[in-house]
Tab-separated table of C-alpha atoms and ligand atoms in Angstrom:
chain	number	residue	atom	x	y	z
A	1	UNK	CA	-4.905	-37.297	1.029
A	2	UNK	CA	-2.180	-37.855	3.490
A	3	UNK	CA	0.694	-40.392	3.645
A	4	UNK	CA	2.336	-41.108	7.230
A	5	UNK	CA	6.048	-41.880	6.802
A	6	UNK	CA	8.027	-43.091	10.067
A	7	UNK	CA	11.946	-44.124	9.686
A	8	UNK	CA	13.861	-45.707	12.539
A	9	UNK	CA	17.602	-45.327	12.103
A	10	UNK	CA	20.878	-44.858	14.087
A	11	UNK	CA	21.910	-41.841	12.214
A	12	UNK	CA	18.382	-39.563	12.352
A	13	UNK	CA	20.466	-36.733	10.539
A	14	UNK	CA	21.032	-38.750	7.303
A	15	UNK	CA	17.241	-38.266	6.600
A	16	UNK	CA	17.756	-34.114	6.930
A	17	UNK	CA	17.257	-34.120	3.371
A	18	UNK	CA	13.819	-34.926	3.430
A	19	UNK	CA	13.116	-31.680	4.588
A	20	UNK	CA	14.575	-29.898	1.462
A	21	UNK	CA	12.876	-29.446	-1.989
A	22	UNK	CA	9.691	-30.758	-3.151
A	23	UNK	CA	9.534	-33.297	-0.302
A	24	UNK	CA	10.265	-30.867	2.534
A	25	UNK	CA	7.411	-28.769	0.679
A	26	UNK	CA	5.124	-31.691	0.632
A	27	UNK	CA	5.691	-31.828	4.291
A	28	UNK	CA	5.341	-28.053	4.867
A	29	UNK	CA	1.650	-28.587	2.869
A	30	UNK	CA	0.659	-31.452	5.066
A	31	UNK	CA	0.749	-33.919	2.009
A	32	UNK	CA	3.407	-36.075	3.934
A	33	UNK	CA	3.593	-36.544	7.630
A	34	UNK	CA	7.253	-37.982	8.229
A	35	UNK	CA	8.500	-39.067	11.495
A	36	UNK	CA	12.103	-40.140	12.426
A	37	UNK	CA	12.945	-42.272	15.314
A	38	UNK	CA	16.511	-42.650	16.915
A	39	UNK	CA	16.642	-46.571	17.362
A	40	UNK	CA	19.413	-45.676	20.403
A	41	UNK	CA	16.311	-44.146	22.331
A	42	UNK	CA	14.787	-47.763	22.795
A	43	UNK	CA	17.841	-48.997	24.323
A	44	UNK	CA	18.386	-48.808	28.025
A	45	UNK	CA	21.864	-49.448	28.944
A	46	UNK	CA	24.473	-46.522	29.701
A	47	UNK	CA	26.437	-47.067	26.003
A	48	UNK	CA	22.771	-47.211	24.288
A	49	UNK	CA	23.896	-50.728	22.744
A	50	UNK	CA	22.334	-51.318	19.028
A	51	UNK	CA	24.474	-53.836	18.130
A	52	UNK	CA	26.757	-57.328	19.503
A	53	UNK	CA	28.587	-59.975	17.923
A	54	UNK	CA	27.260	-62.427	15.745
A	55	UNK	CA	26.255	-66.148	16.479
A	56	UNK	CA	28.447	-68.278	14.931
A	57	UNK	CA	31.121	-65.694	14.283
A	58	UNK	CA	31.900	-63.835	11.165
A	59	UNK	CA	33.165	-60.495	10.693
A	60	UNK	CA	31.315	-57.229	11.962
A	61	UNK	CA	28.483	-56.911	14.159
A	62	UNK	CA	24.927	-57.549	14.142
A	63	UNK	CA	21.746	-55.260	15.441
A	64	UNK	CA	20.222	-56.318	18.440
A	65	UNK	CA	16.597	-57.648	18.480
A	66	UNK	CA	15.307	-55.654	21.333
A	67	UNK	CA	15.685	-52.141	20.651
A	68	UNK	CA	14.122	-52.771	17.244
A	69	UNK	CA	11.007	-54.525	18.733
A	70	UNK	CA	10.677	-51.552	20.958
A	71	UNK	CA	11.261	-49.210	18.495
A	72	UNK	CA	8.492	-50.712	16.412
A	73	UNK	CA	5.821	-51.086	18.860
A	74	UNK	CA	6.339	-47.458	19.791
A	75	UNK	CA	5.540	-46.374	15.945
A	76	UNK	CA	2.987	-48.537	15.756
A	77	UNK	CA	1.501	-46.911	19.321
A	78	UNK	CA	2.062	-43.736	18.107
A	79	UNK	CA	0.904	-43.632	14.577
A	80	UNK	CA	-2.427	-45.642	15.144
A	81	UNK	CA	-3.145	-43.113	18.125
A	82	UNK	CA	-2.631	-40.180	15.732
A	83	UNK	CA	0.202	-38.951	18.220
A	84	UNK	CA	2.563	-36.337	16.779
A	85	UNK	CA	1.302	-36.047	13.894
A	86	UNK	CA	-2.165	-37.484	11.744
A	87	UNK	CA	-3.189	-41.110	12.113
A	88	UNK	CA	-2.732	-42.637	8.645
A	89	UNK	CA	-6.150	-43.307	7.350
A	90	UNK	CA	-6.926	-46.090	4.660
A	91	UNK	CA	-8.813	-45.178	1.189
A	92	UNK	CA	-11.766	-45.848	2.996
A	93	UNK	CA	-10.983	-43.080	5.605
A	94	UNK	CA	-10.382	-45.644	8.478
A	95	UNK	CA	-7.544	-45.323	10.801
A	96	UNK	CA	-4.937	-47.485	9.578
A	97	UNK	CA	-3.874	-49.800	12.559
A	98	UNK	CA	-0.557	-50.763	11.381
A	99	UNK	CA	2.360	-49.413	8.969
A	100	UNK	CA	3.477	-51.542	5.915
A	101	UNK	CA	6.970	-51.858	6.879
A	102	UNK	CA	10.108	-51.568	4.383
A	103	UNK	CA	13.246	-53.260	5.438
A	104	UNK	CA	15.980	-52.182	2.881
A	105	UNK	CA	18.617	-54.832	2.016
A	106	UNK	CA	20.732	-56.198	-0.499
A	107	UNK	CA	18.953	-59.201	-0.606
A	108	UNK	CA	15.528	-57.984	-1.226
A	109	UNK	CA	12.962	-57.560	-3.938
A	110	UNK	CA	14.291	-54.956	-6.415
A	111	UNK	CA	12.666	-51.616	-5.700
A	112	UNK	CA	11.372	-50.324	-9.160
A	113	UNK	CA	8.655	-47.787	-10.280
A	114	UNK	CA	5.950	-50.126	-9.931
A	115	UNK	CA	6.831	-51.201	-6.144
A	116	UNK	CA	7.093	-47.046	-5.728
A	117	UNK	CA	3.513	-47.205	-7.121
A	118	UNK	CA	2.377	-49.649	-4.891
A	119	UNK	CA	3.961	-47.791	-1.643
A	120	UNK	CA	2.493	-44.539	-3.133
A	121	UNK	CA	-1.113	-45.934	-2.346
A	122	UNK	CA	-0.240	-47.310	1.256
A	123	UNK	CA	-1.732	-44.772	3.913
A	124	UNK	CA	1.249	-45.797	6.234
A	125	UNK	CA	4.735	-46.828	5.719
A	126	UNK	CA	7.382	-47.514	8.184
A	127	UNK	CA	11.387	-47.893	7.189
A	128	UNK	CA	13.813	-49.826	9.431
A	129	UNK	CA	17.515	-48.781	8.484
A	130	UNK	CA	19.802	-51.509	9.060
A	131	UNK	CA	23.476	-50.850	9.610
A	132	UNK	CA	26.558	-53.152	10.304
A	133	UNK	CA	26.063	-56.449	9.191
A	134	UNK	CA	22.416	-56.268	9.286
A	135	UNK	CA	19.192	-56.776	11.545
A	136	UNK	CA	18.863	-59.989	13.642
A	137	UNK	CA	16.728	-62.384	11.699
A	138	UNK	CA	13.939	-62.848	14.422
A	139	UNK	CA	13.106	-59.021	13.875
A	140	UNK	CA	11.834	-59.878	10.421
A	141	UNK	CA	9.799	-62.444	11.766
A	142	UNK	CA	8.685	-60.962	14.827
A	143	UNK	CA	7.827	-57.847	12.640
A	144	UNK	CA	5.861	-60.178	10.205
A	145	UNK	CA	3.428	-61.536	12.823
A	146	UNK	CA	2.329	-57.753	13.026
A	147	UNK	CA	2.030	-56.025	10.423
A	148	UNK	CA	2.774	-56.459	6.778
A	149	UNK	CA	6.781	-56.389	5.684
A	150	UNK	CA	8.545	-56.270	2.450
A	151	UNK	CA	12.167	-56.607	2.312
A	152	UNK	CA	13.514	-54.222	-0.610
A	153	UNK	CA	16.828	-53.528	-2.607
A	154	UNK	CA	17.741	-50.507	-4.626
A	155	UNK	CA	20.037	-52.544	-6.945
A	156	UNK	CA	22.906	-55.135	-6.855
A	157	UNK	CA	25.390	-53.370	-5.328
A	158	UNK	CA	26.280	-52.974	-1.374
A	159	UNK	CA	25.769	-49.864	0.571
A	160	UNK	CA	26.842	-49.700	4.224
A	161	UNK	CA	23.160	-49.157	5.638
A	162	UNK	CA	19.708	-48.669	4.767
A	163	UNK	CA	19.454	-44.765	5.049
A	164	UNK	CA	20.415	-44.055	1.694
A	165	UNK	CA	18.136	-46.592	0.365
A	166	UNK	CA	15.288	-44.839	2.372
A	167	UNK	CA	15.888	-41.481	0.766
A	168	UNK	CA	15.880	-43.228	-2.464
A	169	UNK	CA	12.555	-44.772	-1.780
A	170	UNK	CA	10.746	-41.883	-0.195
A	171	UNK	CA	11.569	-39.584	-2.835
A	172	UNK	CA	10.351	-41.859	-5.530
A	173	UNK	CA	7.121	-42.559	-3.495
A	174	UNK	CA	6.155	-38.962	-2.253
A	175	UNK	CA	6.685	-37.608	-5.921
A	176	UNK	CA	3.716	-39.899	-6.770
A	177	UNK	CA	1.372	-38.565	-4.009
A	178	UNK	CA	-1.405	-36.083	-5.431
A	179	UNK	CA	-0.081	-32.346	-5.193
A	180	UNK	CA	3.620	-33.315	-4.684
A	181	UNK	CA	4.873	-32.595	-8.082
A	182	UNK	CA	3.065	-29.508	-8.873
A	183	UNK	CA	2.295	-30.347	-12.615
A	184	UNK	CA	1.459	-33.922	-12.777
A	185	UNK	CA	2.489	-33.692	-16.796
A	186	UNK	CA	6.045	-34.262	-15.422
A	187	UNK	CA	5.012	-37.633	-14.242
A	188	UNK	CA	4.455	-38.851	-17.550
A	189	UNK	CA	6.919	-39.965	-20.373
A	190	UNK	CA	9.531	-40.316	-18.022
A	191	UNK	CA	12.084	-43.211	-17.627
A	192	UNK	CA	10.129	-46.258	-16.064
A	193	UNK	CA	6.981	-44.845	-16.080
A	194	UNK	CA	5.717	-46.340	-19.003
A	195	UNK	CA	8.699	-49.106	-19.939
A	196	UNK	CA	10.570	-46.618	-21.926
A	197	UNK	CA	13.522	-44.206	-21.212
A	198	UNK	CA	13.029	-40.804	-21.084
A	199	UNK	CA	13.666	-38.474	-24.750
A	200	UNK	CA	16.747	-36.037	-24.759
A	201	UNK	CA	15.525	-32.200	-23.502
A	202	UNK	CA	17.259	-28.966	-24.499
A	203	UNK	CA	16.913	-25.594	-23.746
A	204	UNK	CA	18.333	-22.043	-24.749
A	205	UNK	CA	20.442	-21.278	-26.371
A	206	UNK	CA	19.867	-22.885	-29.812
A	207	UNK	CA	23.576	-23.207	-30.839
A	208	UNK	CA	25.897	-23.658	-27.776
A	209	UNK	CA	29.589	-24.442	-28.716
A	210	UNK	CA	28.770	-25.399	-32.147
A	211	UNK	CA	25.985	-27.517	-31.081
A	212	UNK	CA	22.514	-26.982	-32.572
A	213	UNK	CA	19.079	-28.343	-31.163
A	214	UNK	CA	17.209	-30.157	-33.486
A	215	UNK	CA	15.270	-28.326	-36.074
A	216	UNK	CA	11.959	-30.324	-35.315
A	217	UNK	CA	12.033	-28.903	-31.712
A	218	UNK	CA	12.364	-25.422	-32.981
A	219	UNK	CA	9.349	-25.808	-35.113
A	220	UNK	CA	5.817	-25.806	-33.996
A	221	UNK	CA	5.068	-29.049	-35.508
A	222	UNK	CA	3.564	-30.663	-32.299
A	223	UNK	CA	2.668	-34.156	-34.089
A	224	UNK	CA	5.927	-34.076	-35.331
A	225	UNK	CA	7.741	-33.114	-32.005
A	226	UNK	CA	5.649	-36.080	-30.148
A	227	UNK	CA	6.993	-38.531	-33.185
A	228	UNK	CA	10.467	-37.696	-32.766
A	229	UNK	CA	10.371	-37.876	-29.086
A	230	UNK	CA	8.734	-41.401	-29.137
A	231	UNK	CA	11.797	-42.234	-31.643
A	232	UNK	CA	14.240	-41.042	-29.457
A	233	UNK	CA	12.852	-42.926	-26.530
A	234	UNK	CA	12.818	-46.382	-28.072
A	235	UNK	CA	16.307	-45.738	-29.443
A	236	UNK	CA	17.548	-44.426	-26.331
A	237	UNK	CA	15.796	-47.685	-24.356
A	238	UNK	CA	17.287	-50.024	-27.425
A	239	UNK	CA	20.776	-48.785	-27.089
A	240	UNK	CA	20.832	-48.511	-23.020
A	241	UNK	CA	17.945	-50.567	-21.531
A	242	UNK	CA	16.979	-53.158	-24.348
A	243	UNK	CA	15.866	-55.377	-21.518
A	244	UNK	CA	13.196	-53.124	-21.233
A	245	UNK	CA	12.028	-53.418	-24.352
A	246	UNK	CA	9.551	-56.539	-25.568
A	247	UNK	CA	12.001	-58.703	-27.511
A	248	UNK	CA	10.375	-57.990	-30.753
A	249	UNK	CA	10.725	-54.368	-30.092
A	250	UNK	CA	14.120	-54.724	-29.168
A	251	UNK	CA	15.464	-56.452	-32.136
A	252	UNK	CA	13.445	-54.119	-34.437
A	253	UNK	CA	14.954	-51.082	-32.879
A	254	UNK	CA	18.252	-52.296	-32.737
A	255	UNK	CA	17.961	-53.273	-36.578
A	256	UNK	CA	16.858	-49.567	-37.446
A	257	UNK	CA	19.945	-48.565	-35.203
A	258	UNK	CA	22.490	-50.577	-37.094
A	259	UNK	CA	20.849	-49.137	-40.572
A	260	UNK	CA	21.618	-45.608	-39.703
B	1	JF8	N1	18.469	-51.450	0.297
B	1	JF8	C1	19.565	-51.761	0.005
B	1	JF8	C2	21.123	-52.184	-0.144
B	1	JF8	C3	21.812	-52.216	0.515
B	1	JF8	C4	21.850	-52.193	1.970
B	1	JF8	C5	20.838	-52.070	3.049
B	1	JF8	C6	20.829	-52.126	4.280
B	1	JF8	C7	21.713	-52.299	4.852
B	1	JF8	C8	22.206	-52.563	6.095
B	1	JF8	C9	23.576	-53.231	6.412
B	1	JF8	N2	24.465	-53.151	5.114
B	1	JF8	C10	23.058	-52.811	4.183
B	1	JF8	C11	23.038	-52.765	3.006
B	1	JF8	N3	22.762	-52.594	-0.013
B	1	JF8	N4	22.869	-52.586	-1.527
B	1	JF8	C12	21.562	-52.271	-1.616
B	1	JF8	N5	20.682	-52.000	-2.599
C-alpha cells in the first residue's frame, strides 16, 4: 500500500530531511509518494506575495487566502488524477478523490501516537505549513467544505511555522506504514505505543566507567528479562509520566518506588 503525502510551504527546502534515512528509503521503495509544493508558485504578483497585514491591527502578518486556495486546488487536481506520482487509493482500491488536510497550529488537537496511527491509515494526506501569525481563517472554512481538515499541535510551546511540525508528523506516521521499519518488532514496547514509556537499553561493553549492565540482561533467562523490562517501563512511567498511568497503577507504582 502506498501513502501519498503533499506538503505546501514557503520553505520547500525545510522538508529536505525527508529525503534521508528511513523515510527517504521508503520513498525510494515506493512506500511513500511525497510531493512538496512552494506556496509562492501560486501567487501572481512580481514579489510572489503570500502575506499581508492583519484586519483589526496587531503585530505581524497573516497569510493571504488566495494562494492557499490555488495551491490546495492544485494538490487535489494533481493527486486525484495520479499526476506526478501515484493516485492515492483507498483500502478498497478506489482512487482517493481528496486528501485529509492537516494544518499544524498551536491551537490544534494534540498530535499523539493514536493520531499518528489514524493518519497512517489514510491513503492521502496533505499538509499546509503556515508561517507568520497564521493563515487567514477563511482558508480553514474553504478547505473544510472540500476535504476533511484536522488542525494538529505538536505540543504546548510556540514554533515559528508548521514545517517542523510536519517533519515530526510525517516521521511518526510514515514509520507505521508496512515495510518502512525493517523489523516490525521495533514498533512494539516503545514509548506511547501501549501507554508505557520504553525500558532502558544497554550494549557492549558490559562495564563502562565503573558502571555495569544489570545482571539480569547478561543472563539468558528470557522470562526474567521480560519481567525486568516491564517493571522498568512501569517504574519509569510512574517517575516521569504518571499521567499516562491509570490512577490506581500510578499510586501503586509510586508507593513501590518510595519503598525502595
Ligand atoms: N503544530 C504546531 C505548533 C506551532 C505552530 C504551527 C504553525 C504555525 C504557523 C505560524 N506559527 C505556527 C506555530 N507552534 N507550536 C506548535 N506545537
